[in-house]
């Protein structure tokens, strides 16, 4: 478990928080990203990373 724990940090980033901000502040952004919804752990992780990348590029523009 220590090897797994090394990947985590106390500053977690919640992608759903960014999604909610986009929904309220710039709702048209939500049309550009759709999850597949396979509900497999690794697929969900990859989709969340892709979603974060999308919001970074189109919403917060970093």
CSV table of C-alpha atoms in Angstrom, one decimal:
chain,number,residue,atom,x,y,z
A,1,UNK,CA,0.0,0.0,0.0
A,2,UNK,CA,2.8,2.6,0.6
A,3,UNK,CA,3.6,2.4,-3.2
A,4,UNK,CA,0.0,3.3,-4.0
A,5,UNK,CA,-0.2,6.0,-1.3
A,6,UNK,CA,2.8,7.7,-2.8
A,7,UNK,CA,0.6,8.7,-5.8
A,8,UNK,CA,-1.8,10.7,-3.6
A,9,UNK,CA,-1.5,14.1,-2.2
A,10,UNK,CA,-3.6,16.1,0.3
A,11,UNK,CA,-4.6,18.5,-2.5
A,12,UNK,CA,-7.0,16.3,-4.5
A,13,UNK,CA,-8.5,17.8,-7.6
A,14,UNK,CA,-12.2,17.1,-8.0
A,15,UNK,CA,-13.1,17.3,-11.7
A,16,UNK,CA,-16.8,17.4,-10.9
A,17,UNK,CA,-16.1,20.7,-9.2
A,18,UNK,CA,-14.8,22.1,-12.4
A,19,UNK,CA,-17.7,20.7,-14.3
A,20,UNK,CA,-20.1,22.4,-11.9
A,21,UNK,CA,-18.4,25.7,-12.3
A,22,UNK,CA,-18.5,25.3,-16.1
A,23,UNK,CA,-22.2,24.5,-15.9
A,24,UNK,CA,-22.9,27.7,-14.0
A,25,UNK,CA,-20.4,30.1,-15.6
A,26,UNK,CA,-20.1,28.9,-19.2
A,27,UNK,CA,-22.7,26.1,-19.8
A,28,UNK,CA,-21.9,25.8,-23.6
A,29,UNK,CA,-18.5,24.2,-22.6
A,30,UNK,CA,-20.4,21.1,-21.4
A,31,UNK,CA,-21.4,20.3,-25.0
A,32,UNK,CA,-17.8,19.6,-26.0
A,33,UNK,CA,-17.1,16.7,-23.7
A,34,UNK,CA,-19.1,13.5,-23.2
A,35,UNK,CA,-18.0,10.5,-21.1
A,36,UNK,CA,-18.5,7.0,-22.4
A,37,UNK,CA,-19.7,5.8,-19.0
A,38,UNK,CA,-18.3,2.2,-19.1
A,39,UNK,CA,-18.0,2.3,-15.3
A,40,UNK,CA,-14.7,0.4,-15.3
A,41,UNK,CA,-12.1,1.7,-12.9
A,42,UNK,CA,-9.3,2.4,-15.4
A,43,UNK,CA,-11.7,3.7,-18.0
A,44,UNK,CA,-13.2,6.1,-15.4
A,45,UNK,CA,-9.7,7.3,-14.5
A,46,UNK,CA,-8.7,7.9,-18.1
A,47,UNK,CA,-12.0,9.7,-18.8
A,48,UNK,CA,-11.5,12.0,-15.8
A,49,UNK,CA,-8.0,12.9,-16.9
A,50,UNK,CA,-9.3,13.6,-20.4
A,51,UNK,CA,-12.2,15.7,-19.0
A,52,UNK,CA,-9.8,17.7,-16.8
A,53,UNK,CA,-7.6,18.3,-19.8
A,54,UNK,CA,-10.6,19.5,-21.8
A,55,UNK,CA,-11.7,21.9,-19.0
A,56,UNK,CA,-8.1,23.1,-18.8
A,57,UNK,CA,-8.0,23.9,-22.5
A,58,UNK,CA,-11.5,25.3,-23.0
A,59,UNK,CA,-12.6,26.6,-19.6
A,60,UNK,CA,-9.7,27.9,-17.6
A,61,UNK,CA,-7.3,28.2,-20.6
A,62,UNK,CA,-4.0,27.2,-19.0
